[in-house]
Structure formats: structure tokens, C-alpha cells
Short mmCIF file of C-alpha atoms in Angstrom, two decimals:
data_model
loop_
_atom_site.label_atom_id
_atom_site.label_comp_id
_atom_site.label_asym_id
_atom_site.label_seq_id
_atom_site.Cartn_x
_atom_site.Cartn_y
_atom_site.Cartn_z
CA MET A 835 89.08 83.72 85.54
CA ASN A 836 88.26 85.14 88.96
CA ILE A 837 88.23 88.89 89.25
CA ARG A 838 88.50 90.64 92.58
CA VAL A 839 88.46 94.35 93.30
CA PHE A 840 90.02 95.70 96.48
CA ALA A 841 88.28 98.94 97.33
CA THR A 842 90.80 100.32 99.82
CA PRO A 843 94.53 99.89 100.38
CA ARG A 844 94.43 98.11 103.74
CA GLU A 845 91.86 95.59 102.57
CA TRP A 846 94.41 93.41 100.81
CA THR A 847 97.56 91.68 101.86
CA GLU A 848 100.47 90.28 99.88
CA ASP A 849 98.86 86.86 100.25
CA ASP A 850 95.65 88.10 98.60
CA VAL A 851 97.40 89.00 95.36
CA ARG A 852 99.85 86.10 95.28
CA GLY A 853 99.79 84.24 91.97
CA THR A 854 97.38 86.67 90.31
CA THR A 855 97.63 89.43 87.77
CA ALA A 856 97.54 92.57 89.92
CA ILE A 857 96.25 95.69 88.21
CA VAL A 858 97.02 98.88 90.14
CA ILE A 859 94.70 101.75 89.43
CA ASP A 860 95.27 105.31 90.59
CA VAL A 861 93.24 107.49 88.29
CA LEU A 862 94.31 110.72 90.06
CA ARG A 863 97.09 110.54 89.16
CA ALA A 864 99.88 107.96 89.52
CA SER A 865 98.59 105.50 86.90
CA SER A 866 97.91 108.32 84.45
CA THR A 867 101.34 109.82 85.08
CA ILE A 868 103.29 106.57 84.74
CA ILE A 869 101.47 105.81 81.49
CA GLN A 870 102.17 109.29 80.16
CA ALA A 871 105.85 109.07 81.09
CA LEU A 872 106.38 105.71 79.37
CA SER A 873 104.31 106.82 76.41
CA ASN A 874 106.63 109.80 76.07
CA GLY A 875 109.69 107.63 76.03
CA ALA A 876 110.86 107.35 79.63
CA ARG A 877 113.15 104.36 79.95
CA GLU A 878 111.54 103.12 83.17
CA VAL A 879 109.69 104.23 86.28
CA VAL A 880 110.90 102.91 89.61
CA PRO A 881 108.12 103.19 92.25
CA VAL A 882 109.18 103.75 95.85
CA ALA A 883 107.08 104.08 98.97
CA THR A 884 108.62 107.25 100.41
CA PRO A 885 110.50 110.40 99.36
CA ALA A 886 113.40 109.22 101.49
CA GLU A 887 113.69 106.00 99.49
CA ALA A 888 113.63 108.06 96.33
CA GLY A 889 116.55 110.09 97.65
CA GLU A 890 118.49 106.98 98.57
CA LEU A 891 117.99 105.48 95.13
CA ALA A 892 119.02 108.75 93.50
CA ALA A 893 122.18 108.84 95.59
CA LYS A 894 123.12 105.32 94.53
CA ALA A 895 122.37 105.86 90.85
CA GLY A 896 123.91 109.32 90.73
CA ARG A 897 121.54 112.19 91.27
CA GLY A 898 121.96 113.50 87.73
CA ASP A 899 121.19 110.14 86.19
CA VAL A 900 117.62 109.91 87.45
CA ILE A 901 114.57 112.12 87.54
CA LEU A 902 112.75 112.28 90.85
CA GLY A 903 108.99 112.50 90.44
CA GLY A 904 106.04 112.33 92.80
CA GLU A 905 103.98 114.24 95.29
CA ARG A 906 102.80 114.66 98.82
CA ASP A 907 99.38 116.33 99.28
CA GLY A 908 99.25 116.63 95.50
CA LYS A 909 102.26 118.93 95.38
CA MET A 910 105.81 118.32 94.11
CA ILE A 911 108.16 117.15 96.84
CA GLU A 912 110.96 119.48 97.87
CA GLY A 913 114.15 118.62 95.98
CA PHE A 914 112.30 116.60 93.32
CA ASP A 915 112.34 117.37 89.61
CA LEU A 916 108.71 116.72 88.74
CA GLY A 917 105.42 116.44 90.55
CA ASN A 918 102.59 114.04 89.76
CA SER A 919 100.87 115.81 86.91
CA PRO A 920 100.91 113.70 83.74
CA LEU A 921 101.18 116.94 81.74
CA GLU A 922 104.62 117.62 83.23
CA TYR A 923 106.00 114.37 81.82
CA THR A 924 106.80 115.69 78.34
CA LYS A 925 109.15 114.06 75.84
CA GLU A 926 111.58 116.93 76.37
CA ARG A 927 111.76 116.28 80.08
CA ILE A 928 111.79 112.51 80.34
CA ALA A 929 112.59 110.68 77.06
CA GLY A 930 115.21 108.00 77.71
CA ARG A 931 115.36 108.74 81.43
CA THR A 932 114.84 106.68 84.57
CA ILE A 933 112.19 108.16 86.82
CA VAL A 934 112.20 107.35 90.51
CA PHE A 935 108.59 107.85 91.48
CA ALA A 936 107.16 108.51 94.97
CA SER A 937 103.46 109.29 94.85
CA THR A 938 101.39 108.99 98.04
CA ASN A 939 99.03 106.18 97.06
CA GLY A 940 99.82 104.52 93.72
CA ALA A 941 103.56 104.05 94.26
CA PRO A 942 103.24 102.24 97.62
CA ALA A 943 100.50 100.02 96.15
CA LEU A 944 102.85 99.04 93.33
CA VAL A 945 105.68 98.36 95.78
CA ARG A 946 103.47 96.06 97.85
CA CYS A 947 102.33 93.94 94.85
CA LYS A 948 105.51 91.93 94.64
CA THR A 949 103.82 88.58 95.32
CA ALA A 950 101.65 88.88 92.23
CA ASP A 951 102.64 86.95 89.10
CA HIS A 952 102.17 90.04 86.97
CA VAL A 953 101.71 93.68 87.96
CA LEU A 954 100.10 96.04 85.47
CA VAL A 955 99.38 99.77 85.67
CA ALA A 956 95.95 100.84 84.46
CA THR A 957 93.49 103.69 84.40
CA PHE A 958 90.91 105.10 82.01
CA ASN A 959 93.68 106.26 79.63
CA ASN A 960 94.81 102.75 78.77
CA TYR A 961 91.60 100.86 79.49
CA GLY A 962 91.36 98.74 76.35
CA ALA A 963 95.03 97.77 76.29
CA ALA A 964 94.94 96.82 79.98
CA VAL A 965 91.87 94.64 79.48
CA ALA A 966 93.51 92.88 76.54
CA ALA A 967 96.72 92.32 78.52
CA ALA A 968 94.91 90.90 81.56
CA ARG A 969 92.80 88.59 79.41
CA SER A 970 95.80 87.33 77.49
CA LEU A 971 97.74 86.60 80.67
CA GLY A 972 94.88 84.37 81.73
CA SER A 973 95.52 84.37 85.51
CA ASP A 974 93.02 85.42 88.11
CA VAL A 975 92.90 89.20 88.42
CA SER A 976 93.28 91.42 91.50
CA ILE A 977 92.33 95.00 90.78
CA ILE A 978 93.82 97.25 93.40
CA CYS A 979 92.32 100.67 94.05
CA SER A 980 95.06 102.95 95.34
CA GLY A 981 92.64 105.17 97.21
CA ARG A 982 93.63 108.29 99.11
CA ALA A 983 95.74 108.10 102.25
CA GLY A 984 94.43 104.63 102.97
CA LYS A 985 90.82 105.51 102.28
CA PHE A 986 88.25 104.91 99.58
CA SER A 987 88.42 106.89 96.33
CA LEU A 988 85.37 107.11 94.12
CA GLU A 989 87.31 107.51 90.87
CA ASP A 990 89.50 104.48 91.46
CA PHE A 991 86.55 102.25 92.34
CA VAL A 992 84.60 103.30 89.24
CA GLY A 993 87.73 102.83 87.12
CA ALA A 994 88.08 99.35 88.60
CA GLY A 995 84.47 98.66 87.66
CA LYS A 996 85.19 99.61 84.06
CA LEU A 997 88.10 97.13 84.03
CA VAL A 998 85.78 94.47 85.45
CA GLU A 999 83.34 95.04 82.60
CA GLY A 1000 86.11 94.53 80.06
CA ILE A 1001 87.84 91.58 81.69
CA ALA A 1002 84.88 89.54 82.90
CA SER A 1003 83.46 86.95 80.58
CA GLN A 1004 80.23 88.25 79.21
CA GLY A 1005 77.33 86.96 81.25
CA ALA A 1006 79.46 85.15 83.82
CA PRO A 1007 78.43 86.01 87.38
CA LEU A 1008 80.94 87.89 89.55
CA ALA A 1009 81.92 85.90 92.61
CA HIS A 1010 83.51 88.81 94.49
CA ASP A 1011 81.51 91.52 96.26
CA GLY A 1012 84.09 94.23 95.54
CA ALA A 1013 84.11 93.37 91.83
CA GLN A 1014 80.33 93.34 91.73
CA ALA A 1015 79.99 96.68 93.52
CA ALA A 1016 82.66 98.36 91.39
CA PHE A 1017 81.04 97.05 88.21
CA ASP A 1018 77.57 98.23 89.31
CA LEU A 1019 78.93 101.62 90.26
CA PHE A 1020 80.68 101.93 86.89
CA ARG A 1021 77.42 101.21 85.14
CA TYR A 1022 75.84 104.02 87.18
CA TYR A 1023 78.54 106.46 86.04
CA ARG A 1024 79.19 105.06 82.58
CA SER A 1025 78.15 108.12 80.60
CA GLN A 1026 79.64 110.73 82.93
CA LEU A 1027 83.23 109.76 83.64
CA THR A 1028 84.63 113.29 83.35
CA GLU A 1029 82.03 114.63 85.79
CA LEU A 1030 82.79 111.73 88.10
CA VAL A 1031 86.49 112.56 88.18
CA LYS A 1032 85.85 116.26 88.65
CA ASN A 1033 83.32 115.66 91.44
CA SER A 1034 85.42 113.16 93.35
CA TYR A 1035 86.94 114.38 96.61
CA HIS A 1036 90.48 114.25 95.26
CA GLY A 1037 89.42 115.78 91.96
CA LYS A 1038 87.99 118.78 93.75
CA TYR A 1039 91.14 119.04 95.87
CA LEU A 1040 93.41 118.96 92.81
CA ALA A 1041 91.28 121.67 91.19
CA THR A 1042 92.01 123.94 94.17
CA LEU A 1043 95.72 123.40 93.43
CA GLY A 1044 95.24 124.45 89.81
CA PHE A 1045 95.28 121.00 88.21
CA GLU A 1046 91.94 121.23 86.38
CA ALA A 1047 93.61 120.15 83.10
CA ASP A 1048 94.82 116.96 84.78
CA LEU A 1049 91.24 116.03 85.59
CA GLU A 1050 90.19 116.25 81.93
CA HIS A 1051 93.29 114.29 80.93
CA CYS A 1052 92.84 111.52 83.53
CA ALA A 1053 89.16 110.94 82.66
CA LYS A 1054 89.82 110.21 78.99
CA VAL A 1055 89.36 106.61 77.84
CA ASP A 1056 91.82 104.83 75.57
CA THR A 1057 94.11 107.70 74.76
CA HIS A 1058 97.22 105.60 75.50
CA PRO A 1059 97.15 102.03 74.10
CA ILE A 1060 100.01 100.78 76.29
CA VAL A 1061 100.27 98.70 79.47
CA PRO A 1062 103.15 99.42 81.83
CA ALA A 1063 104.26 96.32 83.72
CA LEU A 1064 106.26 96.15 86.94
CA ILE A 1065 109.09 93.63 86.68
CA GLU A 1066 111.83 93.33 89.28
CA GLY A 1067 110.97 96.70 90.77
CA LYS A 1068 110.90 98.61 87.49
CA ILE A 1069 107.91 99.68 85.46
CA ARG A 1070 108.49 99.40 81.76
CA LEU A 1071 106.63 98.74 78.57
CA PRO A 1072 106.94 95.09 77.59
CA LYS A 1073 108.08 94.77 73.96
CA SER A 1074 104.68 93.46 72.96
CA ASN A 1075 102.96 96.71 73.76
CA GLY A 1076 105.20 99.49 72.60
CA GLY A 1077 108.39 98.98 74.61
CA SER A 1078 111.81 98.37 73.18
CA MET B 948 76.00 117.45 109.04
CA ASN B 949 78.89 115.59 107.41
CA ILE B 950 78.24 111.94 106.53
CA ARG B 951 81.08 109.54 105.87
CA VAL B 952 80.87 105.88 104.94
CA PHE B 953 83.80 103.58 105.65
CA ALA B 954 83.64 100.74 103.13
CA THR B 955 85.99 98.32 104.88
CA PRO B 956 87.04 97.69 108.48
CA ARG B 957 90.69 98.70 108.21
CA GLU B 958 89.88 101.95 106.45
CA TRP B 959 88.97 103.79 109.65
CA THR B 960 90.78 104.45 112.89
CA GLU B 961 89.52 105.46 116.30
CA ASP B 962 90.51 109.03 115.38
CA ASP B 963 88.27 108.97 112.33
CA VAL B 964 85.13 108.36 114.35
CA ARG B 965 86.01 110.53 117.33
CA GLY B 966 83.27 113.01 118.22
CA THR B 967 80.83 111.64 115.65
CA THR B 968 77.74 109.49 115.73
CA ALA B 969 79.05 106.08 114.61
CA ILE B 970 76.51 103.78 112.99
CA VAL B 971 77.67 100.19 112.76
CA ILE B 972 76.06 98.16 110.02
CA ASP B 973 76.37 94.42 109.64
CA VAL B 974 73.40 93.30 107.61
CA LEU B 975 74.45 89.65 107.68
CA ARG B 976 73.94 89.32 110.52
CA ALA B 977 75.21 91.01 113.68
CA SER B 978 73.15 94.20 113.40
CA SER B 979 70.06 92.20 112.55
CA THR B 980 70.63 89.81 115.46
CA ILE B 981 71.30 92.50 118.06
CA ILE B 982 68.15 94.34 116.99
CA GLN B 983 66.13 91.15 117.15
CA ALA B 984 67.49 90.27 120.60
CA LEU B 985 66.68 93.68 122.10
CA SER B 986 63.34 93.75 120.35
CA ASN B 987 62.53 90.44 122.00
CA GLY B 988 63.39 91.75 125.45
CA ALA B 989 67.04 90.98 126.03
CA ARG B 990 68.32 93.19 128.83
CA GLU B 991 71.55 94.09 127.00
CA VAL B 992 74.07 92.84 124.47
CA VAL B 993 77.73 93.12 125.37
CA PRO B 994 79.92 92.98 122.24
CA VAL B 995 83.36 91.42 122.52
CA ALA B 996 86.08 90.97 119.91
CA THR B 997 86.86 87.30 120.49
CA PRO B 998 85.29 84.09 121.83
CA ALA B 999 87.97 84.06 124.54
CA GLU B 1000 86.85 87.43 125.82
CA ALA B 1001 83.29 86.18 125.81
CA GLY B 1002 84.39 83.26 127.97
CA GLU B 1003 86.23 85.54 130.40
CA LEU B 1004 83.23 87.81 130.77
CA ALA B 1005 80.99 84.81 131.35
CA ALA B 1006 83.33 83.50 134.01
CA LYS B 1007 83.24 86.84 135.83
CA ALA B 1008 79.50 87.27 135.58
CA GLY B 1009 78.71 83.66 136.38
CA ARG B 1010 78.27 81.38 133.39
CA GLY B 1011 74.60 80.77 134.08
CA ASP B 1012 73.84 84.46 134.34
CA VAL B 1013 74.70 85.29 130.73
CA ILE B 1014 73.92 83.92 127.34
CA LEU B 1015 76.88 83.52 124.99
CA GLY B 1016 76.02 84.29 121.37
CA GLY B 1017 78.01 84.70 118.20
CA GLU B 1018 79.74 82.85 115.39
CA ARG B 1019 82.92 82.02 113.58
CA ASP B 1020 82.57 81.18 109.88
CA GLY B 1021 78.84 81.70 110.29
CA LYS B 1022 78.49 78.82 112.76
CA MET B 1023 77.80 78.80 116.50
CA ILE B 1024 80.99 78.78 118.58
CA GLU B 1025 81.72 75.67 120.59
CA GLY B 1026 80.49 76.09 124.16
CA PHE B 1027 78.20 78.99 123.24
CA ASP B 1028 74.41 79.05 123.73
CA LEU B 1029 73.35 80.72 120.51
CA GLY B 1030 74.78 81.42 117.07
CA ASN B 1031 74.30 84.54 114.99
CA SER B 1032 70.92 83.87 113.42
CA PRO B 1033 68.38 86.51 114.44
CA LEU B 1034 65.69 83.81 114.34
CA GLU B 1035 67.35 82.02 117.27
CA TYR B 1036 66.92 85.03 119.51
CA THR B 1037 63.34 84.33 120.56
CA LYS B 1038 61.59 85.85 123.57
CA GLU B 1039 61.67 82.42 125.24
CA ARG B 1040 65.43 82.22 124.95
CA ILE B 1041 66.58 85.72 125.74
CA ALA B 1042 63.96 87.93 127.42
CA GLY B 1043 65.53 89.69 130.40
CA ARG B 1044 68.93 88.18 129.77
CA THR B 1045 72.40 89.62 129.20
CA ILE B 1046 73.92 88.39 125.98
CA VAL B 1047 77.68 88.40 125.55
CA PHE B 1048 78.12 88.60 121.82
CA ALA B 1049 81.13 87.59 119.72
CA SER B 1050 80.43 87.77 116.00
CA THR B 1051 83.34 87.90 113.57
CA ASN B 1052 82.81 91.33 112.01
CA GLY B 1053 80.11 93.41 113.68
CA ALA B 1054 81.13 92.85 117.29
CA PRO B 1055 84.77 93.95 116.82
CA ALA B 1056 83.60 97.03 114.90
CA LEU B 1057 81.37 97.97 117.83
CA VAL B 1058 84.20 97.41 120.30
CA ARG B 1059 86.52 99.70 118.31
CA CYS B 1060 84.00 102.58 118.17
CA LYS B 1061 84.63 103.77 121.68
CA THR B 1062 85.91 107.21 120.64
CA ALA B 1063 82.61 108.11 118.98
CA ASP B 1064 80.18 110.34 120.87
CA HIS B 1065 77.32 107.98 120.11
CA VAL B 1066 77.35 104.42 118.75
CA LEU B 1067 74.20 103.11 117.09
CA VAL B 1068 73.42 99.70 115.58
CA ALA B 1069 71.62 99.79 112.23
CA THR B 1070 70.62 97.67 109.27
CA PHE B 1071 67.66 97.47 106.88
CA ASN B 1072 65.40 96.17 109.71
CA ASN B 1073 65.57 99.44 111.67
CA TYR B 1074 66.36 101.83 108.86
CA GLY B 1075 63.77 104.55 109.57
CA ALA B 1076 64.37 104.61 113.31
CA ALA B 1077 68.16 104.74 112.83
CA VAL B 1078 67.86 107.65 110.44
CA ALA B 1079 65.61 109.54 112.86
CA ALA B 1080 68.02 108.89 115.74
CA ALA B 1081 71.09 110.04 113.80
CA ARG B 1082 69.33 113.18 112.61
CA SER B 1083 68.12 114.05 116.08
CA LEU B 1084 71.58 113.61 117.62
CA GLY B 1085 72.83 116.21 115.14
CA SER B 1086 76.53 115.26 115.11
CA ASP B 1087 78.50 114.33 112.04
CA VAL B 1088 77.87 110.72 111.10
CA SER B 1089 80.37 107.87 110.48
CA ILE B 1090 78.69 104.86 108.95
CA ILE B 1091 80.85 101.81 109.50
CA CYS B 1092 80.51 98.81 107.23
CA SER B 1093 81.50 95.73 109.18
CA GLY B 1094 82.51 93.83 106.07
CA ARG B 1095 83.70 90.23 106.06
CA ALA B 1096 86.99 89.23 107.61
CA GLY B 1097 88.40 92.70 106.97
CA LYS B 1098 87.11 92.87 103.42
CA PHE B 1099 84.35 94.62 101.51
CA SER B 1100 80.75 93.39 101.78
CA LEU B 1101 78.25 94.38 99.16
CA GLU B 1102 75.22 94.19 101.44
CA ASP B 1103 76.79 96.44 104.14
CA PHE B 1104 77.82 99.08 101.61
CA VAL B 1105 74.38 99.18 100.01
CA GLY B 1106 72.81 99.33 103.46
CA ALA B 1107 75.10 102.24 104.28
CA GLY B 1108 73.95 103.94 101.11
CA LYS B 1109 70.33 103.62 102.20
CA LEU B 1110 71.21 105.27 105.52
CA VAL B 1111 72.97 108.05 103.61
CA GLU B 1112 69.83 108.70 101.61
CA GLY B 1113 67.82 109.04 104.79
CA ILE B 1114 70.26 111.07 106.84
CA ALA B 1115 71.61 113.48 104.19
CA SER B 1116 69.81 116.75 103.76
CA GLN B 1117 67.83 116.60 100.58
CA GLY B 1118 69.79 118.10 97.75
CA ALA B 1119 72.94 118.77 99.76
CA PRO B 1120 76.06 117.44 98.00
CA LEU B 1121 77.96 114.62 99.64
CA ALA B 1122 81.52 115.62 100.51
CA HIS B 1123 82.80 112.08 101.14
CA ASP B 1124 83.63 109.64 98.34
CA GLY B 1125 82.58 106.60 100.36
CA ALA B 1126 79.23 108.15 101.20
CA GLN B 1127 78.69 109.13 97.56
CA ALA B 1128 79.58 105.68 96.23
CA ALA B 1129 77.40 103.90 98.82
CA PHE B 1130 74.49 106.20 98.04
CA ASP B 1131 74.86 105.68 94.27
CA LEU B 1132 75.12 101.93 94.72
CA PHE B 1133 72.01 101.90 96.91
CA ARG B 1134 70.13 103.76 94.17
CA TYR B 1135 71.23 101.05 91.74
CA TYR B 1136 69.85 98.33 94.03
CA ARG B 1137 66.91 100.22 95.52
CA SER B 1138 64.17 97.98 94.17
CA GLN B 1139 65.93 94.66 94.69
CA LEU B 1140 67.26 94.55 98.24
CA THR B 1141 66.29 90.94 98.89
CA GLU B 1142 68.03 89.79 95.71
CA LEU B 1143 71.03 91.88 96.67
CA VAL B 1144 71.32 90.17 100.07
CA LYS B 1145 70.82 86.73 98.57
CA ASN B 1146 73.38 87.30 95.81
CA SER B 1147 76.07 88.79 98.06
CA TYR B 1148 79.08 86.58 98.72
CA HIS B 1149 78.20 86.11 102.37
CA GLY B 1150 74.52 85.61 101.59
CA LYS B 1151 75.39 82.74 99.28
CA TYR B 1152 77.71 81.29 101.91
CA LEU B 1153 75.03 81.48 104.60
CA ALA B 1154 72.59 79.74 102.27
CA THR B 1155 74.99 76.80 102.00
CA LEU B 1156 74.84 76.58 105.82
CA GLY B 1157 71.01 76.46 105.71
CA PHE B 1158 70.32 80.03 106.75
CA GLU B 1159 68.11 81.03 103.78
CA ALA B 1160 65.41 82.29 106.14
CA ASP B 1161 67.93 84.67 107.72
CA LEU B 1162 68.52 86.26 104.31
CA GLU B 1163 64.84 87.09 103.87
CA HIS B 1164 64.69 88.39 107.43
CA CYS B 1165 67.80 90.57 107.16
CA ALA B 1166 66.71 92.19 103.86
CA LYS B 1167 63.42 93.50 105.26
CA VAL B 1168 63.11 97.27 105.75
CA ASP B 1169 61.62 98.84 108.86
CA THR B 1170 60.40 95.72 110.61
CA HIS B 1171 61.97 96.82 113.93
CA PRO B 1172 61.47 100.50 114.86
CA ILE B 1173 64.18 100.55 117.52
CA VAL B 1174 67.77 101.78 117.69
CA PRO B 1175 70.19 99.92 119.93
CA ALA B 1176 72.90 102.18 121.32
CA LEU B 1177 76.28 101.18 122.77
CA ILE B 1178 76.95 102.94 126.08
CA GLU B 1179 79.83 102.02 128.33
CA GLY B 1180 80.37 98.73 126.57
CA LYS B 1181 76.73 97.62 126.62
CA ILE B 1182 74.19 97.77 123.86
CA ARG B 1183 70.75 98.65 125.09
CA LEU B 1184 67.59 100.38 123.93
CA PRO B 1185 67.57 103.97 125.14
CA LYS B 1186 64.30 104.77 126.91
CA SER B 1187 63.26 107.03 124.06
CA ASN B 1188 63.03 104.18 121.61
CA GLY B 1189 61.52 101.25 123.38
CA GLY B 1190 63.95 100.58 126.22
CA SER B 1191 63.09 100.61 129.90
#
């Protein structure tokens, strides 16, 4: 099983992920938020690239029938119902609902993955379950770091390295430079993931907006043993891992 | 002094490097080759993005008056005089000559840097001199990893991390995720740079083409105490560091 890690959003094309299991990681915070929403009973999360597309989808579905979630610059978008803090996605707010989701980095990455055979959402919170899912699917793996406005994010690359450690066959050499670098960097940070998330550029930015609690939440490993999967434009929990 | 590291070629735009000292790193092999050529007395190296542009420049200058160097897929380009192995750029071949240079990754990165205040060429071979030059210029620094066909290269990112270690003020925190990750990864590989270069994806590829000796050459630190600088489209040695 080949494992590749794409460090930045413009490094990969739809051809690069074709036929593989794509795993989209956006530690701060889209992956964490999508996992939290589905864990708390949301029916599905529909990722869109822009707030305008979210509005169009809401108009078609009926504005009252969907929840609009997402952010620009870390803040809730005007006219939306929820931002991009996982802690906002409580059972009371989202159980049974369809969430149309427009985050800056993770949502567009998910939208672009449509050539992959499988598209999974992962982060520290669902590490073990994501590893098990990728291994059981058996295809080559493309781990996609969502980054920040097209640029490199430390926390996503280290999170990707943790996934590499879990997915790679023990002792097998890594044939891909991005996978090797992410894995090595994860080993460097292994015992200090919370500090890593807090000291990342985006972590520090989110703290200035008052989201310190999100940073603690997003750095936790294996709190959510589920693996959201994107199928025909909708992110749901497959029946095998907690969906219905 | 802010230090940023761009991990992949499409991560940065001309706006990102504007007003900074851009340091282009292509360990395997453009940086190493340009440094070797100027060290061995080449008059100047003119980077171009494509073999066709190299041909046009040669036609204008007079084909016999320039040396065409560069590669595609690691191999010399048809009709060129030299490939991209630093060991080909001997005094006998290139002293006093103008080299029009079309490598796949490093040359286009150099061409795109034109908005930077200063553009320097660096790699392990001229590490100490490049650090001293960047520090003495005093501007913010943009370290540009040339990568491989638009994608991440392990050896360039680790080389960038070594430059970060030298240029950053001791003890000052790094404000840029790419710079932090490159620095951390360099610390991981600090004592095994030759192995790193040999085990990188491109290193292994070059070995299959018979360029093992290049790998040893390109991994050596501080063998060439010079800093090529790109000024008005031409890479030369400024008088202060060995030029004339």
C-alpha cells in the first residue's frame, strides 16, 4: 500500500488522488468539527467551496431545512447558523439535521477529492478509527493536508505523520518524500501534540479569537471512534462505523 | 527578521516574496550546480523556465557564445552542452563562459523570484556563506524549496531547515509554520545529511541514472564559501563574495 502525504493544497491535482483512498485532514478545525457534528447525530454534512454555494444549496433545500456552518478568517459567516468550532455542534443544535459546511480550507479540499475511490475525514480525534478504515479499504492512500489559505500548516502535517505511522506497514520503507517528512516530524512532536496545536500559527490566531478550548479539543487523540466518509457529495457515517 | 519557508513551488506567489531576500534551494541539483559553475569561473548563469527559452536566448546571443545546461527528468536535454550534474561543470568546460540554464525545478523558481529585493542561491554546499549573506542583507527572508515537478522534496525542506537554524536569531520563536517544520525536520536529520539525500525520492531516482557521486557532492556542507545572486536575470558572484 503506497502512502503519500500532500503538504499543501496546491501540490495535488485531481489526477494525483484518482483511484486512491483520500484522507482529508484539517486539525484546526474542519475535520474536528465534521467529526463532532456526525458524532452528535447530524444526518450529513455537505461540504461546499464558498459561502455563496452554501447559500444556493440552502435556497434549493429550503433555508429552514438545513443548518449553514463554516467560517472565513476563523469567524462565523454572516447569515450562517454556526461557525467552525466543534464545541458549537451540540446534539441540541444539530441532531438529525443536514449541515451545509463552508470552511476556508477543509471544505474545498473535500470538494476537490471527487476522483478518489474513497474520501475519509480524519484528525487526531478519530485517529485509530481512520487508520483502521484506511487499512481495511486496502487502496493506496493520499493524505491531504488542508493547510491555511493555500499554505503549509504545521498541525495538519504532523497529524498526517501520525496517520502515516498507523497506516504504514511496520518496517516498510516510505516511498514518498511528503509521507517520510510528515512521519519524521510527527515522531519529533509525538509527546507534545497539545503544545504543537497551541503553538501553530493558526492555533495562536484562533486563541486571539477566544477559541482556546477548541485547541485542547482538537489535539485530543481517539476521542471519537468514527470515520466520516464523503459519498456523492455528502459526508456521513457509513453503517459500519456508527452511522445508520 | 521574519523567516518563512515555502515547502512546495505552488505555495508561494510573487506577492509573497516581494520585498524580501529570497533564497532558492534545490539541493538535487540546480543550486549545487550553479554554485559549482560559478566557483569554477563561469561568468554568469542565466536561468530560464524552459528548454525552448534556452534555445531562443542562445540564438540571440550566438549559439557558440553560450553554454546550454540543464535537464529534464534528470537527463541532459537534447541539443544542450551540459546536463545538471555539478561534476560536469569543470573549469575546463565553463571558465569565463555564460551558461543558459534550464533545470526542471530550480531554474523556474529563480525566474519567478523577480519581485524579491534580493535573490540568493543556496544549498548545503554554501550553507555558511548563504547564512552570512542573508543576515547581512537584513531583510525578511523567504526560503523557497524548489521541490520536484511541483511537489514536496525532502532534501530541499531539510536544507531549508538548516538555513533557518543559521539565520534565525538564537532563541527567537519562529512565527511561520513552514519555517518551524523545516527547522524541526532538520534537527531530526542533523547528523545524517548524506543518508537523507541518498534516501530522498529524487536521490534514489538519480542513483538509478548513475549519479551516485552527485549525491555525495550535494550533501556536503560548506565546501563552497560563495553566494550566487540573481540580478537582472543573471546569476553572478557579487564582488564581496568571490566575484570580479
